[in-house]
């Protein structure tokens, strides 16, 4: 969005249904992505949230204060063109998922990891059909083909908006399981973020908190929560007969 370094010229930003989705209009003129594609969004809820970001701008447009707009731009300009490659990259995280590599010592850290991560691996096994194997240490362990297949099925077929959200959820947390759990509402996004930071929080309890590291973690936490919000805002309402809530 660097090319969008402009000052506010509009009075009203609003969402409006258009052909193929919901548009965001600035004084009646449709917003486009940086690649000049129409900014067509899959749901009214997401379009209204994006319009609210535009409406909140004052003076020079600040892309850093428009995370939902930036995510939508990524979905339309990048992910839609390479959805298969993005899905394949995310599936690879399952082979080295954070939740599968545990500390041997100290016992307190190992126990904290087990408490936070075992329920998520249990969920992956039961809900996704992905029985991932946990190991002590950092030496790579091959995951069963059944686990890979379960994770692949959970990612395959997601549209560009869902993949955009999942990309950030996974890369920020280091865990495909956590990313999928966030998408399916297994636990609140805030709780899942905390569970992804067991190692870091244990280190802080031992050595104290570095101010710069704390600032960076807070930024990553905010991005994780935005990715979760983007996912749910972009979900189309379930059709009649379909479940409104995901399996837990």
Coordinates of N, CA, C and O in Angstrom, one line a residue, residues 94-95 97 99-102 121 125 130-136 141-144 147:
X94 N 2.9 -28.6 9.3 CA 2.5 -29.8 10.1 C 3.6 -30.8 10.4 O 3.6 -31.5 11.4
X95 N 4.6 -30.8 9.5 CA 5.8 -31.7 9.7 C 6.7 -31.2 10.8 O 7.5 -32.1 11.3
X97 N 5.5 -29.0 13.4 CA 4.6 -28.2 14.2 C 5.2 -27.9 15.6 O 5.7 -28.8 16.3
X99 N 3.9 -27.7 18.4 CA 3.3 -28.5 19.5 C 3.9 -29.8 19.7 O 3.8 -30.5 20.7
X100 N 4.7 -30.3 18.6 CA 5.2 -31.6 18.6 C 6.7 -31.7 19.2 O 7.2 -32.8 19.4
X101 N 7.3 -30.6 19.5 CA 8.7 -30.6 19.9 C 8.8 -30.0 21.3 O 8.5 -28.8 21.6
X102 N 9.1 -30.9 22.3 CA 9.0 -30.6 23.7 C 10.3 -30.6 24.4 O 11.3 -31.2 24.0
X121 N -3.3 -31.2 20.5 CA -3.0 -32.3 19.8 C -4.1 -33.4 19.8 O -4.4 -34.1 18.9
X125 N -6.2 -34.8 16.6 CA -6.4 -36.2 16.4 C -7.9 -36.5 16.2 O -8.3 -37.3 15.3
X130 N -5.9 -36.2 12.5 CA -4.4 -36.0 12.4 C -3.7 -36.3 13.6 O -3.5 -35.5 14.5
X131 N -3.3 -37.6 13.8 CA -2.6 -38.0 15.0 C -1.2 -37.7 15.0 O -0.3 -38.5 14.7
X132 N -0.8 -36.5 15.3 CA 0.6 -36.0 15.3 C 1.3 -36.6 16.4 O 0.8 -36.8 17.5
X133 N 2.6 -36.9 16.2 CA 3.5 -37.5 17.2 C 4.3 -36.4 17.8 O 5.0 -35.6 17.1
X134 N 4.3 -36.4 19.2 CA 5.2 -35.4 19.9 C 6.5 -36.1 20.3 O 6.5 -37.3 20.5
X135 N 7.5 -35.3 20.4 CA 8.8 -35.9 20.7 C 9.6 -34.9 21.7 O 9.3 -33.7 21.7
X136 N 10.5 -35.5 22.4 CA 11.4 -34.6 23.3 C 12.6 -34.2 22.5 O 13.2 -35.1 21.8
X141 N 11.1 -35.4 13.7 CA 10.4 -36.7 13.7 C 9.4 -36.7 12.6 O 8.7 -35.8 12.3
X142 N 9.4 -37.8 11.8 CA 8.5 -37.9 10.7 C 7.1 -38.2 11.2 O 6.9 -39.0 12.1
X143 N 6.1 -37.5 10.7 CA 4.7 -37.6 11.1 C 4.1 -38.7 10.3 O 4.4 -38.9 9.1
X144 N 3.1 -39.4 10.9 CA 2.4 -40.5 10.1 C 1.7 -39.9 8.9 O 1.2 -38.8 9.0
X147 N -1.7 -38.5 9.7 CA -1.7 -37.1 10.2 C -1.5 -36.1 9.1 O -2.2 -35.1 9.1

